[in-house]
């Protein structure tokens, strides 16, 4: 159940830093926020807006609240496979995934094929350069870096799932960065002073607002279609290693996005920065950190959270702090018994499970937001 941690600010988090509350409170004080800001159990400090926050607005949108990875989210597919179908080791899967789903900063396909799914998305509002168009094509169906990952998991029935986390790659970042800078310029032009300059906003009805919405919606489509493509590639690779298998169902959901919704009798823009839409019956994917559990959930439609839930475990250490305090050796211990990028352990220390909040506590904190349908445990993990 939520606590009112500041005026106009509700929090579902039992583990939350004061700095996170103070940052979210600044967003809650904006004059175009018609109701409370909701903090999910995984909330932590972000750039401008808090990661794990749900912000309702009327007549304006904050581009940095959506963030630079527009449309980032999760896709999970249940398969017909069971644990008994899997080989003793999934080592043979790793090179297939590395080759077909490039990962890392700026990485893409060397020779991208013509893709009908990409063509169907069309083009963003902002005119792209030739280099940007090429990058957009090359990075479609690729993972990215940071906390983006590919997993193969088993649920409580020993049914096999594929799970994947990614966003809109370089083009989403570039479009978002452009609109965030434009919003800041508008604040300066109209002598608008904000508590945090990163909360610069665009006013509905202006060309700048319309342009951002069109680019943002395009990037969300790009991210979702890119996840769908990787999900197909991943399950096909798994089935080739196992020698059999079919897809049963797929859940593909954003957790960095905004859209118009009606809540508490008002039409609003609901921006979820690190949060999943969890209306009654909505299915979502909530991943834990490396080596921990993930969850397939069904939304309960809690109006106090604007029908939302957490998007993951949520960081409790910055990446720099994690690299200072944690070790590759302890990460290897946490990942024992799984196929993973063990040769990159040193580079992956900032993704150590101890750098994140305990996912079990996060799930306990949001029992009034979602119900757990399946609990997943990792047997294969590939990081960007």
XYZ file of C-alpha atoms in Angstrom:
384
model
C 0.000 0.000 0.000
C 1.272 3.503 -0.756
C 2.570 6.122 1.652
C 2.312 9.877 1.169
C 5.988 10.776 1.419
C 5.596 14.416 0.335
C 2.804 16.712 -0.835
C 1.283 15.325 -4.050
C 3.593 12.292 -3.923
C 2.617 8.674 -3.192
C 5.248 5.944 -2.838
C 4.943 2.147 -2.914
C 8.632 1.719 -2.035
C 9.725 0.482 1.389
C 13.362 0.928 0.307
C 13.779 4.476 -0.991
C 16.402 7.194 -0.553
C 15.575 10.721 0.520
C 17.182 12.066 -2.643
C 14.718 10.051 -4.717
C 11.775 11.514 -2.802
C 13.136 15.045 -3.184
C 13.637 14.622 -6.919
C 10.133 13.245 -7.450
C 8.655 16.001 -5.302
C 10.078 18.602 -7.697
C 8.143 17.032 -10.555
C 5.014 16.816 -8.401
C 5.158 20.587 -7.806
C 4.942 21.477 -11.492
C 1.772 23.506 -12.171
C 0.516 21.233 -14.955
C 0.598 18.068 -12.797
C -3.117 17.725 -11.922
C -2.795 14.856 -9.450
C -0.195 13.091 -7.365
C 3.004 11.581 -8.791
C 3.225 7.840 -8.080
C 6.546 6.241 -7.110
C 6.880 2.537 -7.806
C 8.738 0.145 -5.440
C 11.855 0.254 -7.632
C 12.108 4.067 -7.676
C 15.547 5.660 -7.700
C 17.182 8.913 -8.822
C 17.231 9.517 -12.564
C 18.019 12.408 -14.875
C 15.388 15.099 -14.282
C 12.540 12.723 -13.530
C 12.792 9.804 -11.135
C 13.195 6.302 -12.542
C 10.205 4.312 -11.353
C 7.808 7.267 -11.397
C 4.410 7.798 -12.992
C 3.717 11.445 -13.790
C 0.300 12.751 -14.883
C 0.286 15.992 -16.859
C -2.294 18.172 -18.589
C -1.377 20.506 -21.416
C 2.341 19.723 -21.331
C 4.879 16.905 -21.469
C 8.393 16.670 -20.016
C 10.646 14.986 -22.612
C 13.274 13.988 -20.042
C 10.576 12.223 -18.017
C 10.150 9.771 -20.870
C 13.941 9.762 -21.099
C 16.459 9.080 -23.827
C 15.620 5.392 -24.285
C 12.122 5.998 -25.614
C 10.039 2.839 -25.659
C 12.489 0.757 -23.642
C 10.746 -2.336 -22.367
C 10.468 -6.076 -22.088
C 9.344 -8.989 -24.234
C 8.834 -12.517 -22.962
C 7.686 -15.633 -24.804
C 6.362 -18.802 -23.264
C 7.351 -21.905 -25.229
C 6.237 -25.513 -25.370
C 9.644 -26.602 -24.066
C 10.237 -27.825 -20.528
C 13.402 -28.173 -18.482
C 13.578 -31.833 -19.498
C 13.904 -30.775 -23.158
C 16.983 -28.620 -22.548
C 20.497 -29.992 -23.005
C 22.805 -30.242 -20.005
C 24.355 -26.939 -21.101
C 23.165 -24.024 -23.203
C 26.726 -23.085 -24.172
C 25.870 -23.773 -27.819
C 23.225 -21.046 -27.693
C 25.637 -18.256 -26.724
C 27.459 -17.888 -30.085
C 24.139 -18.027 -31.952
C 22.744 -15.197 -29.835
C 25.958 -13.158 -30.029
C 25.937 -13.428 -33.806
C 22.239 -12.783 -34.442
C 21.535 -10.203 -31.678
C 24.475 -7.776 -31.552
C 24.929 -6.074 -28.189
C 26.912 -3.135 -26.870
C 27.244 0.621 -27.286
C 26.709 1.588 -30.927
C 26.618 -2.031 -32.091
C 24.428 -3.098 -35.012
C 24.089 -5.616 -37.784
C 26.950 -5.374 -40.278
C 24.644 -6.016 -43.206
C 21.006 -5.524 -42.202
C 18.445 -7.268 -44.361
C 15.440 -5.467 -45.797
C 12.903 -5.654 -43.005
C 9.156 -5.352 -43.600
C 8.556 -4.662 -39.907
C 10.901 -1.672 -40.021
C 9.365 -0.416 -43.261
C 5.896 -0.598 -41.714
C 6.886 1.872 -38.989
C 7.534 4.620 -41.497
C 9.602 7.646 -40.551
C 9.762 9.961 -37.532
C 8.691 13.606 -37.649
C 12.303 14.779 -37.490
C 14.073 14.370 -40.819
C 16.947 11.942 -40.440
C 20.359 12.260 -42.019
C 21.667 9.491 -44.246
C 23.902 8.334 -41.397
C 20.956 8.257 -38.982
C 18.825 6.284 -41.438
C 21.603 3.757 -41.893
C 22.123 3.454 -38.121
C 18.381 3.035 -37.606
C 18.354 0.108 -40.034
C 21.568 -1.456 -38.685
C 20.424 -1.264 -35.049
C 16.912 -2.607 -35.629
C 16.760 -5.952 -33.846
C 19.845 -5.319 -31.681
C 20.187 -5.242 -27.931
C 22.156 -2.179 -26.859
C 24.155 -1.887 -23.646
C 23.744 -1.147 -19.938
C 21.114 -3.309 -18.281
C 19.716 -4.659 -21.558
C 19.813 -8.442 -21.723
C 18.664 -11.723 -23.236
C 17.623 -14.609 -20.985
C 16.266 -18.126 -21.142
C 14.270 -18.943 -18.011
C 12.231 -21.682 -16.360
C 8.983 -20.955 -14.557
C 7.562 -22.711 -11.497
C 6.189 -25.459 -13.805
C 9.632 -25.912 -15.438
C 8.216 -24.402 -18.635
C 10.847 -22.583 -20.751
C 10.530 -18.831 -21.462
C 12.679 -16.426 -23.463
C 13.017 -12.925 -21.974
C 14.557 -9.820 -23.521
C 15.059 -6.176 -22.470
C 15.786 -3.406 -24.997
C 14.694 -0.007 -26.306
C 14.908 2.335 -29.287
C 18.705 2.265 -29.516
C 20.701 5.186 -30.930
C 17.917 6.800 -32.906
C 15.624 6.992 -29.871
C 18.439 8.568 -27.879
C 19.156 11.125 -30.592
C 15.516 12.106 -31.036
C 14.989 12.415 -27.284
C 18.171 14.449 -26.795
C 17.087 16.857 -29.535
C 13.665 17.460 -27.970
C 15.035 17.773 -24.419
C 17.444 20.466 -25.640
C 14.602 22.203 -27.494
C 12.472 22.235 -24.338
C 15.326 23.804 -22.363
C 15.753 26.504 -25.012
C 12.044 27.309 -24.798
C 12.291 27.693 -21.021
C 15.126 30.184 -21.490
C 13.285 32.031 -24.270
C 10.206 32.562 -22.109
C 12.150 33.223 -18.882
C 10.685 30.171 -17.151
C 12.752 29.108 -14.139
C 12.444 25.520 -12.949
C 13.658 23.840 -9.759
C 15.459 21.380 -12.039
C 16.334 22.447 -15.611
C 15.920 18.835 -16.712
C 12.183 19.180 -16.069
C 11.905 21.483 -19.107
C 8.559 20.916 -20.802
C 6.714 21.352 -24.087
C 3.260 22.947 -24.181
C 0.430 21.157 -25.929
C -0.748 22.903 -29.093
C 2.705 24.157 -30.051
C 4.695 22.857 -33.039
C 7.432 21.691 -30.651
C 4.960 19.583 -28.677
C 3.439 18.072 -31.816
C 6.873 17.254 -33.228
C 7.945 15.565 -30.008
C 4.798 13.470 -29.774
C 5.226 12.239 -33.338
C 8.893 11.366 -32.815
C 8.194 9.765 -29.437
C 5.363 7.591 -30.755
C 7.526 6.550 -33.709
C 10.410 5.596 -31.401
C 8.018 3.558 -29.242
C 6.883 1.650 -32.329
C 10.504 1.133 -33.372
C 11.426 -0.235 -29.929
C 8.475 -2.614 -29.779
C 9.025 -3.927 -33.303
C 12.754 -4.318 -32.642
C 12.020 -6.367 -29.514
C 9.575 -8.513 -31.463
C 12.216 -9.201 -34.100
C 14.836 -10.187 -31.503
C 12.310 -12.319 -29.664
C 11.676 -14.320 -32.826
C 15.391 -14.667 -33.541
C 16.067 -15.742 -29.953
C 13.375 -18.411 -29.785
C 14.366 -19.726 -33.226
C 17.977 -20.032 -32.030
C 16.848 -21.840 -28.888
C 14.664 -24.243 -30.866
C 17.567 -24.986 -33.214
C 19.806 -25.893 -30.263
C 17.144 -28.044 -28.604
C 15.872 -29.546 -31.862
C 12.214 -28.755 -31.209
C 9.875 -26.159 -29.715
C 7.048 -23.747 -30.495
C 5.887 -20.387 -29.150
C 2.802 -20.375 -26.946
C 2.311 -16.648 -26.236
C 4.294 -13.414 -26.178
C 4.107 -10.367 -23.882
C 5.703 -7.170 -25.256
C 5.447 -4.066 -23.056
C 7.043 -0.622 -22.731
C 8.309 0.831 -19.490
C 9.649 4.214 -20.742
C 6.762 5.932 -22.519
C 3.857 8.344 -22.405
C 0.323 8.147 -23.722
C -3.063 9.792 -23.220
C -5.295 8.101 -20.661
C -8.290 9.001 -18.532
C -7.871 8.833 -14.759
C -9.946 10.229 -11.915
C -12.344 11.811 -14.396
C -9.598 13.699 -16.267
C -7.902 13.207 -19.634
C -4.156 13.312 -19.005
C -0.816 12.375 -20.435
C 0.555 9.564 -18.286
C 4.337 9.359 -18.433
C 5.803 6.133 -17.082
C 9.551 6.440 -16.582
C 10.539 2.959 -15.517
C 6.990 1.708 -14.969
C 4.636 -0.688 -16.756
C 0.974 -0.115 -17.553
C -0.907 -2.484 -15.230
C -4.587 -1.937 -15.924
C -6.887 -4.784 -14.873
C -5.890 -7.821 -16.938
C -2.790 -6.237 -18.540
C 0.137 -8.630 -18.706
C 3.636 -7.414 -18.003
C 7.209 -8.591 -17.460
C 9.115 -7.476 -14.352
C 12.748 -8.610 -14.433
C 15.002 -8.984 -11.456
C 18.745 -8.373 -11.633
C 21.382 -10.819 -12.889
C 21.016 -14.160 -11.141
C 17.661 -13.372 -9.516
C 14.043 -14.114 -10.356
C 11.793 -12.353 -12.866
C 8.010 -12.253 -12.948
C 5.165 -12.508 -15.408
C 2.397 -10.414 -13.878
C -1.223 -9.461 -14.470
C -2.329 -5.930 -13.602
C -4.953 -5.204 -10.964
C -5.844 -1.736 -12.259
C -5.089 0.256 -9.096
C -6.289 3.843 -9.740
C -3.884 5.312 -7.163
C -0.919 4.171 -9.295
C -2.602 5.274 -12.536
C -2.842 1.559 -13.327
C 0.932 1.099 -13.167
C 3.558 -1.113 -11.537
C 7.349 -1.340 -11.265
C 9.547 -2.147 -14.260
C 12.225 -4.120 -12.434
C 14.267 -4.315 -9.255
C 15.589 -0.737 -9.348
C 19.171 0.319 -8.685
C 20.392 0.852 -5.129
C 23.977 1.682 -6.220
C 25.176 3.842 -9.080
C 27.266 2.085 -11.694
C 30.412 3.799 -10.422
C 29.657 2.795 -6.825
C 28.988 -0.792 -7.880
C 32.343 -0.960 -9.652
C 34.076 0.361 -6.518
C 32.339 -1.887 -4.000
C 31.613 -5.128 -5.826
C 33.787 -7.718 -7.549
C 33.841 -9.954 -10.590
C 34.435 -12.918 -8.269
C 31.226 -12.324 -6.297
C 29.312 -11.787 -9.548
C 30.560 -15.157 -10.775
C 29.334 -16.739 -7.539
C 25.892 -15.161 -8.007
C 25.717 -16.506 -11.578
C 26.863 -20.056 -10.724
C 24.974 -22.764 -12.567
C 23.935 -20.517 -15.467
C 25.285 -20.001 -18.959
C 26.376 -16.345 -19.139
C 29.098 -13.965 -20.397
C 31.552 -15.177 -17.756
C 34.514 -13.934 -19.803
C 33.130 -10.381 -19.368
C 32.585 -10.583 -15.616
C 34.813 -7.590 -14.852
C 32.961 -5.379 -17.332
C 29.590 -6.514 -15.936
C 30.251 -5.782 -12.254
C 27.985 -2.708 -12.408
C 25.115 -5.126 -13.175
C 25.847 -7.175 -10.045
C 22.618 -8.236 -8.259
C 23.787 -6.474 -5.087
C 23.708 -3.173 -7.023
C 19.921 -3.562 -7.227
C 17.077 -3.670 -4.727
C 15.915 -7.169 -3.759
C 13.289 -8.092 -6.350
C 11.300 -10.099 -3.768
C 10.780 -6.947 -1.686
C 9.825 -4.952 -4.772
C 7.159 -7.525 -5.592
C 5.888 -7.596 -2.007
C 5.557 -3.796 -2.052
C 3.213 -3.900 -5.051
C 0.819 -6.676 -4.156
C -2.007 -4.155 -4.624
C -0.801 -3.311 -8.158
C -0.206 -6.716 -9.777
C -0.635 -10.402 -9.177
C 2.130 -12.834 -10.078
C 1.199 -15.288 -12.791
C 4.607 -16.967 -13.187
C 7.967 -16.766 -11.439
C 11.001 -17.215 -13.692
C 14.533 -18.357 -12.846
C 17.419 -17.783 -15.249
C 19.376 -20.592 -16.891
C 20.954 -18.437 -19.633
C 21.960 -14.757 -19.525
C 23.507 -12.610 -22.264
C 24.263 -8.959 -21.511
C 24.832 -5.947 -23.710
